[in-house]
Amino acid sequence: MQSFAFRTPLLRTLGRMALCLLLATMGSALWAAEPPQACAPATVAAVARWAGVQGKLVSWDQPGGLIAAASCKAMPDAPDTTIAAIAFDNLLEGQTRGDGNKLQIIALVEAGQVVAAHRSQIEEDATTAVGRYDIDTARYHLRPGVRAFGTVFHSDALGSRCPDAAADNELTLWVREGGQLRPVLGTNLRGWVNIVGTPCILNEELSRSEEARLTVSVEKTSSHGFADLALTARIVQSEVHGDADEKTRQRRARTVLRYDGHSYGHDMFRTFWYPADLR
């Protein structure tokens, strides 16, 4: 899982090399206007107890701090239930932006106790590093009595210097099953692809790229008991002819995801919106 700011690549004013550097760091900037979703200390402590994490439950910006990222939000239909997304730096690796391993806990907390949760590892590399979370509580009513919620992971990795394509803002939708949380959808919410020209080469005769923001909506149809989900990409194409003014075009692309009895699929690099010859 949304509301997302969207920016057209600044090919002319920044130059293609500056654009590539911008794309590598744009994920966090796109969410700069979002209100903070702070976690109460009692919520963090409850999640740490459940996960068996011991130590200083403060930001890793402080000496010995174990909290790499944390976001919390009340469940709309159950305000006494708090959704928590926390990444623990339990190995005290710090901000590696490379080879690291962080513990990720997604949890529901009630009255100071974790009532359902999911544990996983974030394996950091050149394209994945803990940045921050946002929690999405849009109306993902998958069937009567089942409302999913989303967590959006923003990577702080530097990424490739001159990429041909990029994807970020990773949404995961979760449903509760007893004491467990199960991920049922994974998708990126922003993508970029180079179409014509070579990234980071200045003053080419022709350069063309597309950038998309993706949103998720619930369909009226269903498959295997869960509502179908639609991914809609709003795409802006930017084109520059040498030193001429930048031209932009807009279009949309849409695809429907159907539940297969277990998930809608987990793909954090969606390409359905790419031009046909690049898919």
PDB file of C-alpha atoms in Angstrom:
ATOM      1  CA  MET A   1       0.000   0.000   0.000  1.00  0.00           C
ATOM      2  CA  GLN A   2      -2.398   5.762  -0.808  1.00  0.00           C
ATOM      3  CA  SER A   3      -1.520   9.346  -1.432  1.00  0.00           C
ATOM      4  CA  PHE A   4       1.762  10.057  -3.133  1.00  0.00           C
ATOM      5  CA  ALA A   5       3.495  13.159  -4.399  1.00  0.00           C
ATOM      6  CA  PHE A   6       4.763  12.793  -7.950  1.00  0.00           C
ATOM      7  CA  ARG A   7       7.513  14.662  -9.706  1.00  0.00           C
ATOM      8  CA  THR A   8       8.573  14.749 -13.333  1.00  0.00           C
ATOM      9  CA  PRO A   9      12.314  14.093 -13.898  1.00  0.00           C
ATOM     10  CA  LEU A  10      14.122  17.429 -14.219  1.00  0.00           C
ATOM     11  CA  LEU A  11      16.048  16.496 -17.323  1.00  0.00           C
ATOM     12  CA  ARG A  12      16.616  19.935 -18.673  1.00  0.00           C
ATOM     13  CA  THR A  13      17.363  21.950 -15.545  1.00  0.00           C
ATOM     14  CA  LEU A  14      19.370  19.356 -13.665  1.00  0.00           C
ATOM     15  CA  GLY A  15      20.967  17.472 -16.552  1.00  0.00           C
ATOM     16  CA  ARG A  16      20.875  13.732 -17.018  1.00  0.00           C
ATOM     17  CA  MET A  17      23.642  12.988 -14.537  1.00  0.00           C
ATOM     18  CA  ALA A  18      21.943  14.969 -11.811  1.00  0.00           C
ATOM     19  CA  LEU A  19      18.716  13.173 -12.658  1.00  0.00           C
ATOM     20  CA  CYS A  20      20.298   9.790 -12.010  1.00  0.00           C
ATOM     21  CA  LEU A  21      21.547  10.906  -8.616  1.00  0.00           C
ATOM     22  CA  LEU A  22      18.121  12.339  -7.855  1.00  0.00           C
ATOM     23  CA  LEU A  23      16.399   9.069  -8.709  1.00  0.00           C
ATOM     24  CA  ALA A  24      18.662   7.192  -6.339  1.00  0.00           C
ATOM     25  CA  THR A  25      17.522   9.309  -3.385  1.00  0.00           C
ATOM     26  CA  MET A  26      14.009  10.346  -4.387  1.00  0.00           C
ATOM     27  CA  GLY A  27      12.074   7.714  -2.445  1.00  0.00           C
ATOM     28  CA  SER A  28      12.215   9.491   0.911  1.00  0.00           C
ATOM     29  CA  ALA A  29      11.676  12.941  -0.585  1.00  0.00           C
ATOM     30  CA  LEU A  30       8.417  11.890  -2.176  1.00  0.00           C
ATOM     31  CA  TRP A  31       6.959  11.300   1.260  1.00  0.00           C
ATOM     32  CA  ALA A  32       8.369  14.393   2.943  1.00  0.00           C
ATOM     33  CA  ALA A  33       4.917  15.978   3.306  1.00  0.00           C
ATOM     34  CA  GLU A  34       3.414  12.938   5.062  1.00  0.00           C
ATOM     35  CA  PRO A  35       2.659  13.450   8.772  1.00  0.00           C
ATOM     36  CA  PRO A  36       4.877  11.484  11.163  1.00  0.00           C
ATOM     37  CA  GLN A  37       3.482   8.205  12.503  1.00  0.00           C
ATOM     38  CA  ALA A  38       5.355   8.044  15.791  1.00  0.00           C
ATOM     39  CA  CYS A  39       5.301   5.009  18.081  1.00  0.00           C
ATOM     40  CA  ALA A  40       4.624   5.307  21.792  1.00  0.00           C
ATOM     41  CA  PRO A  41       7.465   3.896  23.939  1.00  0.00           C
ATOM     42  CA  ALA A  42       5.052   1.347  25.433  1.00  0.00           C
ATOM     43  CA  THR A  43       4.210   0.055  21.943  1.00  0.00           C
ATOM     44  CA  VAL A  44       7.874  -0.285  21.009  1.00  0.00           C
ATOM     45  CA  ALA A  45       8.559  -2.086  24.279  1.00  0.00           C
ATOM     46  CA  ALA A  46       5.691  -4.519  23.660  1.00  0.00           C
ATOM     47  CA  VAL A  47       6.960  -5.371  20.193  1.00  0.00           C
ATOM     48  CA  ALA A  48      10.529  -5.777  21.473  1.00  0.00           C
ATOM     49  CA  ARG A  49       9.351  -8.190  24.195  1.00  0.00           C
ATOM     50  CA  TRP A  50       7.478 -10.256  21.626  1.00  0.00           C
ATOM     51  CA  ALA A  51      10.543 -10.345  19.358  1.00  0.00           C
ATOM     52  CA  GLY A  52      12.995 -11.092  22.174  1.00  0.00           C
ATOM     53  CA  VAL A  53      14.928  -7.877  21.547  1.00  0.00           C
ATOM     54  CA  GLN A  54      16.779  -6.497  24.562  1.00  0.00           C
ATOM     55  CA  GLY A  55      18.716  -3.275  24.825  1.00  0.00           C
ATOM     56  CA  LYS A  56      18.222   0.449  24.352  1.00  0.00           C
ATOM     57  CA  LEU A  57      14.893   0.970  22.603  1.00  0.00           C
ATOM     58  CA  VAL A  58      15.829   4.337  21.142  1.00  0.00           C
ATOM     59  CA  SER A  59      16.807   5.480  17.665  1.00  0.00           C
ATOM     60  CA  TRP A  60      20.017   4.092  16.259  1.00  0.00           C
ATOM     61  CA  ASP A  61      21.079   7.728  15.920  1.00  0.00           C
ATOM     62  CA  GLN A  62      21.885   7.482  19.623  1.00  0.00           C
ATOM     63  CA  PRO A  63      24.767   5.347  20.961  1.00  0.00           C
ATOM     64  CA  GLY A  64      23.590   1.777  21.389  1.00  0.00           C
ATOM     65  CA  GLY A  65      20.148   2.532  19.967  1.00  0.00           C
ATOM     66  CA  LEU A  66      18.318  -0.447  18.461  1.00  0.00           C
ATOM     67  CA  ILE A  67      15.487   1.236  16.525  1.00  0.00           C
ATOM     68  CA  ALA A  68      16.420   1.592  12.866  1.00  0.00           C
ATOM     69  CA  ALA A  69      12.911   2.652  11.813  1.00  0.00           C
ATOM     70  CA  ALA A  70       9.485   2.662  13.436  1.00  0.00           C
ATOM     71  CA  SER A  71       5.989   3.738  12.483  1.00  0.00           C
ATOM     72  CA  CYS A  72       2.691   3.237  14.313  1.00  0.00           C
ATOM     73  CA  LYS A  73      -0.954   4.027  13.582  1.00  0.00           C
ATOM     74  CA  ALA A  74      -4.320   3.133  15.080  1.00  0.00           C
ATOM     75  CA  MET A  75      -6.480   0.651  13.219  1.00  0.00           C
ATOM     76  CA  PRO A  76      -9.470   2.620  11.846  1.00  0.00           C
ATOM     77  CA  ASP A  77     -12.108   0.006  12.715  1.00  0.00           C
ATOM     78  CA  ALA A  78     -10.484  -0.781  16.066  1.00  0.00           C
ATOM     79  CA  PRO A  79      -8.907   2.347  17.596  1.00  0.00           C
ATOM     80  CA  ASP A  80      -7.637   0.361  20.600  1.00  0.00           C
ATOM     81  CA  THR A  81      -5.461  -1.650  18.219  1.00  0.00           C
ATOM     82  CA  THR A  82      -2.168  -0.123  17.077  1.00  0.00           C
ATOM     83  CA  ILE A  83      -0.414  -1.181  13.893  1.00  0.00           C
ATOM     84  CA  ALA A  84       3.353  -1.132  14.385  1.00  0.00           C
ATOM     85  CA  ALA A  85       6.124  -1.516  11.807  1.00  0.00           C
ATOM     86  CA  ILE A  86       9.563  -1.605  13.429  1.00  0.00           C
ATOM     87  CA  ALA A  87      13.031  -2.459  12.158  1.00  0.00           C
ATOM     88  CA  PHE A  88      15.472  -3.398  14.928  1.00  0.00           C
ATOM     89  CA  ASP A  89      19.214  -3.023  14.518  1.00  0.00           C
ATOM     90  CA  ASN A  90      19.732  -5.810  17.030  1.00  0.00           C
ATOM     91  CA  LEU A  91      23.251  -6.524  15.724  1.00  0.00           C
ATOM     92  CA  LEU A  92      24.232  -2.850  16.189  1.00  0.00           C
ATOM     93  CA  GLU A  93      25.409  -2.644  12.597  1.00  0.00           C
ATOM     94  CA  GLY A  94      24.325   0.946  12.115  1.00  0.00           C
ATOM     95  CA  GLN A  95      23.408   2.498   8.778  1.00  0.00           C
ATOM     96  CA  THR A  96      25.464   0.252   6.527  1.00  0.00           C
ATOM     97  CA  ARG A  97      23.796   1.144   3.202  1.00  0.00           C
ATOM     98  CA  GLY A  98      25.278  -2.087   1.984  1.00  0.00           C
ATOM     99  CA  ASP A  99      25.813  -5.458   3.620  1.00  0.00           C
ATOM    100  CA  GLY A 100      23.553  -5.520   6.670  1.00  0.00           C
ATOM    101  CA  ASN A 101      20.754  -7.462   8.295  1.00  0.00           C
ATOM    102  CA  LYS A 102      17.908  -5.930  10.281  1.00  0.00           C
ATOM    103  CA  LEU A 103      14.999  -7.574  12.105  1.00  0.00           C
ATOM    104  CA  GLN A 104      11.590  -6.442  10.857  1.00  0.00           C
ATOM    105  CA  ILE A 105       8.464  -6.869  12.973  1.00  0.00           C
ATOM    106  CA  ILE A 106       4.980  -5.979  11.774  1.00  0.00           C
ATOM    107  CA  ALA A 107       2.583  -6.214  14.710  1.00  0.00           C
ATOM    108  CA  LEU A 108      -0.839  -5.440  16.118  1.00  0.00           C
ATOM    109  CA  VAL A 109      -0.672  -4.228  19.704  1.00  0.00           C
ATOM    110  CA  GLU A 110      -3.540  -4.007  22.186  1.00  0.00           C
ATOM    111  CA  ALA A 111      -3.305  -2.893  25.840  1.00  0.00           C
ATOM    112  CA  GLY A 112       0.475  -3.194  25.803  1.00  0.00           C
ATOM    113  CA  GLN A 113       0.521  -6.708  24.321  1.00  0.00           C
ATOM    114  CA  VAL A 114       1.223  -8.011  20.829  1.00  0.00           C
ATOM    115  CA  VAL A 115      -1.856  -9.893  19.636  1.00  0.00           C
ATOM    116  CA  ALA A 116      -0.647 -10.732  16.112  1.00  0.00           C
ATOM    117  CA  ALA A 117       2.675 -10.272  14.362  1.00  0.00           C
ATOM    118  CA  HIS A 118       5.037 -11.257  11.563  1.00  0.00           C
ATOM    119  CA  ARG A 119       8.815 -11.556  11.824  1.00  0.00           C
ATOM    120  CA  SER A 120      11.254 -11.282   8.892  1.00  0.00           C
ATOM    121  CA  GLN A 121      14.768 -10.164   8.041  1.00  0.00           C
ATOM    122  CA  ILE A 122      15.706  -7.167   5.903  1.00  0.00           C
ATOM    123  CA  GLU A 123      18.808  -8.146   3.965  1.00  0.00           C
ATOM    124  CA  GLU A 124      20.506  -4.896   3.040  1.00  0.00           C
ATOM    125  CA  ASP A 125      22.493  -4.494  -0.146  1.00  0.00           C
ATOM    126  CA  ALA A 126      23.195  -1.867  -2.807  1.00  0.00           C
ATOM    127  CA  THR A 127      19.486  -1.382  -3.500  1.00  0.00           C
ATOM    128  CA  THR A 128      17.912  -2.065  -0.076  1.00  0.00           C
ATOM    129  CA  ALA A 129      18.662  -0.280   3.186  1.00  0.00           C
ATOM    130  CA  VAL A 130      16.397   0.630   6.071  1.00  0.00           C
ATOM    131  CA  GLY A 131      14.983   4.094   5.624  1.00  0.00           C
ATOM    132  CA  ARG A 132      11.517   4.488   7.097  1.00  0.00           C
ATOM    133  CA  TYR A 133       7.969   3.127   7.128  1.00  0.00           C
ATOM    134  CA  ASP A 134       4.526   4.502   6.463  1.00  0.00           C
ATOM    135  CA  ILE A 135       1.355   2.673   7.449  1.00  0.00           C
ATOM    136  CA  ASP A 136      -1.542   2.604   5.006  1.00  0.00           C
ATOM    137  CA  THR A 137      -5.024   2.185   6.461  1.00  0.00           C
ATOM    138  CA  ALA A 138      -7.053   2.639   3.277  1.00  0.00           C
ATOM    139  CA  ARG A 139     -10.271   0.634   2.980  1.00  0.00           C
ATOM    140  CA  TYR A 140      -8.849  -2.657   1.793  1.00  0.00           C
ATOM    141  CA  HIS A 141     -11.996  -4.693   2.500  1.00  0.00           C
ATOM    142  CA  LEU A 142     -11.075  -8.001   0.909  1.00  0.00           C
ATOM    143  CA  ARG A 143     -14.216  -9.801   2.047  1.00  0.00           C
ATOM    144  CA  PRO A 144     -16.797  -9.316   4.825  1.00  0.00           C
ATOM    145  CA  GLY A 145     -14.946  -9.211   8.111  1.00  0.00           C
ATOM    146  CA  VAL A 146     -11.483  -9.044   6.525  1.00  0.00           C
ATOM    147  CA  ARG A 147      -9.811  -5.669   6.178  1.00  0.00           C
ATOM    148  CA  ALA A 148      -6.170  -5.598   5.164  1.00  0.00           C
ATOM    149  CA  PHE A 149      -3.726  -2.868   6.083  1.00  0.00           C
ATOM    150  CA  GLY A 150      -0.520  -1.815   4.395  1.00  0.00           C
ATOM    151  CA  THR A 151       3.049  -1.010   5.322  1.00  0.00           C
ATOM    152  CA  VAL A 152       5.213   1.005   2.941  1.00  0.00           C
ATOM    153  CA  PHE A 153       8.969   0.470   3.195  1.00  0.00           C
ATOM    154  CA  HIS A 154      11.182   3.306   1.987  1.00  0.00           C
ATOM    155  CA  SER A 155      14.722   2.234   1.237  1.00  0.00           C
ATOM    156  CA  ASP A 156      17.625   4.534   2.066  1.00  0.00           C
ATOM    157  CA  ALA A 157      20.036   2.744  -0.271  1.00  0.00           C
ATOM    158  CA  LEU A 158      22.056   4.827  -2.696  1.00  0.00           C
ATOM    159  CA  GLY A 159      21.226   2.462  -5.540  1.00  0.00           C
ATOM    160  CA  SER A 160      22.847   2.240  -8.929  1.00  0.00           C
ATOM    161  CA  ARG A 161      24.541   5.420 -10.096  1.00  0.00           C
ATOM    162  CA  CYS A 162      23.216   5.333 -13.662  1.00  0.00           C
ATOM    163  CA  PRO A 163      20.209   3.002 -13.698  1.00  0.00           C
ATOM    164  CA  ASP A 164      18.140   2.040 -16.726  1.00  0.00           C
ATOM    165  CA  ALA A 165      15.145   1.529 -14.429  1.00  0.00           C
ATOM    166  CA  ALA A 166      14.212   1.948 -10.796  1.00  0.00           C
ATOM    167  CA  ALA A 167      11.442   1.011  -8.369  1.00  0.00           C
ATOM    168  CA  ASP A 168      10.809   2.020  -4.781  1.00  0.00           C
ATOM    169  CA  ASN A 169       8.198   2.685  -2.086  1.00  0.00           C
ATOM    170  CA  GLU A 170       7.402  -0.970  -1.389  1.00  0.00           C
ATOM    171  CA  LEU A 171       3.840  -1.676  -0.245  1.00  0.00           C
ATOM    172  CA  THR A 172       2.896  -4.889   1.546  1.00  0.00           C
ATOM    173  CA  LEU A 173      -0.733  -5.665   2.422  1.00  0.00           C
ATOM    174  CA  TRP A 174      -1.345  -7.759   5.544  1.00  0.00           C
ATOM    175  CA  VAL A 175      -4.298  -9.736   6.885  1.00  0.00           C
ATOM    176  CA  ARG A 176      -4.646 -11.117  10.386  1.00  0.00           C
ATOM    177  CA  GLU A 177      -5.079 -14.819  10.943  1.00  0.00           C
ATOM    178  CA  GLY A 178      -5.320 -15.459  14.675  1.00  0.00           C
ATOM    179  CA  GLY A 179      -1.979 -14.546  16.218  1.00  0.00           C
ATOM    180  CA  GLN A 180      -0.257 -14.224  12.854  1.00  0.00           C
ATOM    181  CA  LEU A 181      -0.094 -11.517  10.193  1.00  0.00           C
ATOM    182  CA  ARG A 182       0.131 -12.805   6.648  1.00  0.00           C
ATOM    183  CA  PRO A 183       1.401 -10.775   3.690  1.00  0.00           C
ATOM    184  CA  VAL A 184      -0.994 -11.090   0.744  1.00  0.00           C
ATOM    185  CA  LEU A 185       0.332  -8.463  -1.691  1.00  0.00           C
ATOM    186  CA  GLY A 186       3.669  -6.876  -2.471  1.00  0.00           C
ATOM    187  CA  THR A 187       4.196  -4.098  -5.007  1.00  0.00           C
ATOM    188  CA  ASN A 188       6.289  -1.027  -5.620  1.00  0.00           C
ATOM    189  CA  LEU A 189       4.371   2.249  -5.698  1.00  0.00           C
ATOM    190  CA  ARG A 190       6.795   4.229  -7.821  1.00  0.00           C
ATOM    191  CA  GLY A 191       8.760   3.278 -10.906  1.00  0.00           C
ATOM    192  CA  TRP A 192      11.021   4.856 -13.498  1.00  0.00           C
ATOM    193  CA  VAL A 193      12.366   3.519 -16.774  1.00  0.00           C
ATOM    194  CA  ASN A 194      14.704   4.903 -19.403  1.00  0.00           C
ATOM    195  CA  ILE A 195      13.351   4.458 -22.941  1.00  0.00           C
ATOM    196  CA  VAL A 196      15.675   6.287 -25.324  1.00  0.00           C
ATOM    197  CA  GLY A 197      19.198   7.496 -24.661  1.00  0.00           C
ATOM    198  CA  THR A 198      21.830   6.499 -22.152  1.00  0.00           C
ATOM    199  CA  PRO A 199      21.486   7.471 -18.490  1.00  0.00           C
ATOM    200  CA  CYS A 200      24.068   9.974 -17.247  1.00  0.00           C
ATOM    201  CA  ILE A 201      25.139  10.993 -20.748  1.00  0.00           C
ATOM    202  CA  LEU A 202      24.670  14.730 -21.140  1.00  0.00           C
ATOM    203  CA  ASN A 203      23.420  16.599 -24.205  1.00  0.00           C
ATOM    204  CA  GLU A 204      22.243  13.595 -26.183  1.00  0.00           C
ATOM    205  CA  GLU A 205      20.289  14.308 -29.337  1.00  0.00           C
ATOM    206  CA  LEU A 206      17.235  12.542 -27.906  1.00  0.00           C
ATOM    207  CA  SER A 207      16.418  11.256 -24.431  1.00  0.00           C
ATOM    208  CA  ARG A 208      13.122   9.834 -23.229  1.00  0.00           C
ATOM    209  CA  SER A 209      12.045   8.320 -19.924  1.00  0.00           C
ATOM    210  CA  GLU A 210       8.854   7.498 -18.048  1.00  0.00           C
ATOM    211  CA  GLU A 211       8.010   7.739 -14.382  1.00  0.00           C
ATOM    212  CA  ALA A 212       4.916   6.238 -12.767  1.00  0.00           C
ATOM    213  CA  ARG A 213       3.147   6.291  -9.457  1.00  0.00           C
ATOM    214  CA  LEU A 214       0.985   3.300  -8.647  1.00  0.00           C
ATOM    215  CA  THR A 215      -2.178   3.118  -6.573  1.00  0.00           C
ATOM    216  CA  VAL A 216      -4.185   0.138  -5.344  1.00  0.00           C
ATOM    217  CA  SER A 217      -7.980  -0.096  -5.405  1.00  0.00           C
ATOM    218  CA  VAL A 218     -10.481  -2.796  -4.485  1.00  0.00           C
ATOM    219  CA  GLU A 219     -12.630  -4.223  -7.306  1.00  0.00           C
ATOM    220  CA  LYS A 220     -16.218  -5.453  -7.066  1.00  0.00           C
ATOM    221  CA  THR A 221     -15.230  -8.833  -8.488  1.00  0.00           C
ATOM    222  CA  SER A 222     -13.510 -11.534  -6.444  1.00  0.00           C
ATOM    223  CA  SER A 223     -11.354 -14.634  -6.790  1.00  0.00           C
ATOM    224  CA  HIS A 224     -11.003 -17.484  -4.294  1.00  0.00           C
ATOM    225  CA  GLY A 225     -13.020 -15.543  -1.738  1.00  0.00           C
ATOM    226  CA  PHE A 226     -11.031 -12.288  -1.768  1.00  0.00           C
ATOM    227  CA  ALA A 227     -11.823  -9.148  -3.762  1.00  0.00           C
ATOM    228  CA  ASP A 228      -9.739  -8.521  -6.849  1.00  0.00           C
ATOM    229  CA  LEU A 229      -7.271  -5.630  -6.630  1.00  0.00           C
ATOM    230  CA  ALA A 230      -6.486  -3.153  -9.387  1.00  0.00           C
ATOM    231  CA  LEU A 231      -3.103  -1.504  -9.838  1.00  0.00           C
ATOM    232  CA  THR A 232      -3.341   1.791 -11.693  1.00  0.00           C
ATOM    233  CA  ALA A 233      -0.195   3.523 -12.926  1.00  0.00           C
ATOM    234  CA  ARG A 234      -0.264   7.233 -13.697  1.00  0.00           C
ATOM    235  CA  ILE A 235       2.648   7.773 -16.038  1.00  0.00           C
ATOM    236  CA  VAL A 236       4.471  10.884 -17.183  1.00  0.00           C
ATOM    237  CA  GLN A 237       6.790  10.604 -20.168  1.00  0.00           C
ATOM    238  CA  SER A 238       9.575  13.171 -20.482  1.00  0.00           C
ATOM    239  CA  GLU A 239      11.394  13.774 -23.745  1.00  0.00           C
ATOM    240  CA  VAL A 240      14.261  16.141 -24.567  1.00  0.00           C
ATOM    241  CA  HIS A 241      15.669  16.833 -28.036  1.00  0.00           C
ATOM    242  CA  GLY A 242      19.179  18.124 -27.497  1.00  0.00           C
ATOM    243  CA  ASP A 243      18.933  21.588 -25.961  1.00  0.00           C
ATOM    244  CA  ALA A 244      15.251  21.978 -26.836  1.00  0.00           C
ATOM    245  CA  ASP A 245      12.532  22.396 -24.276  1.00  0.00           C
ATOM    246  CA  GLU A 246      11.355  19.326 -22.442  1.00  0.00           C
ATOM    247  CA  LYS A 247       8.118  17.784 -23.677  1.00  0.00           C
ATOM    248  CA  THR A 248       5.870  15.739 -21.433  1.00  0.00           C
ATOM    249  CA  ARG A 249       3.009  13.359 -22.111  1.00  0.00           C
ATOM    250  CA  GLN A 250       0.736  11.578 -19.693  1.00  0.00           C
ATOM    251  CA  ARG A 251      -1.002   8.234 -19.873  1.00  0.00           C
ATOM    252  CA  ARG A 252      -2.395   5.514 -17.627  1.00  0.00           C
ATOM    253  CA  ALA A 253      -2.031   1.764 -17.416  1.00  0.00           C
ATOM    254  CA  ARG A 254      -4.032  -0.673 -15.365  1.00  0.00           C
ATOM    255  CA  THR A 255      -3.867  -4.317 -14.372  1.00  0.00           C
ATOM    256  CA  VAL A 256      -6.055  -6.470 -12.141  1.00  0.00           C
ATOM    257  CA  LEU A 257      -4.573  -8.825  -9.555  1.00  0.00           C
ATOM    258  CA  ARG A 258      -6.563 -11.879  -8.504  1.00  0.00           C
ATOM    259  CA  TYR A 259      -6.142 -13.786  -5.274  1.00  0.00           C
ATOM    260  CA  ASP A 260      -4.945 -17.339  -5.925  1.00  0.00           C
ATOM    261  CA  GLY A 261      -5.935 -18.709  -2.529  1.00  0.00           C
ATOM    262  CA  HIS A 262      -2.715 -17.571  -0.901  1.00  0.00           C
ATOM    263  CA  SER A 263      -1.723 -14.156  -2.271  1.00  0.00           C
ATOM    264  CA  TYR A 264      -2.077 -11.592  -5.024  1.00  0.00           C
ATOM    265  CA  GLY A 265       1.607 -11.939  -5.799  1.00  0.00           C
ATOM    266  CA  HIS A 266       4.704 -10.258  -4.429  1.00  0.00           C
ATOM    267  CA  ASP A 267       6.564  -8.218  -7.048  1.00  0.00           C
ATOM    268  CA  MET A 268       8.380  -5.084  -5.928  1.00  0.00           C
ATOM    269  CA  PHE A 269       9.439  -4.244  -9.502  1.00  0.00           C
ATOM    270  CA  ARG A 270       6.209  -4.038 -11.511  1.00  0.00           C
ATOM    271  CA  THR A 271       6.584  -3.523 -15.262  1.00  0.00           C
ATOM    272  CA  PHE A 272       2.994  -3.811 -16.552  1.00  0.00           C
ATOM    273  CA  TRP A 273       3.019  -0.075 -17.248  1.00  0.00           C
ATOM    274  CA  TYR A 274       6.208  -0.118 -19.333  1.00  0.00           C
ATOM    275  CA  PRO A 275       5.974   0.504 -23.084  1.00  0.00           C
ATOM    276  CA  ALA A 276       5.152  -2.815 -24.767  1.00  0.00           C
ATOM    277  CA  ASP A 277       8.621  -3.239 -26.316  1.00  0.00           C
ATOM    278  CA  LEU A 278      10.293  -3.022 -22.886  1.00  0.00           C
ATOM    279  CA  ARG A 279       8.168  -5.550 -20.971  1.00  0.00           C
TER     280      ARG A 279
END
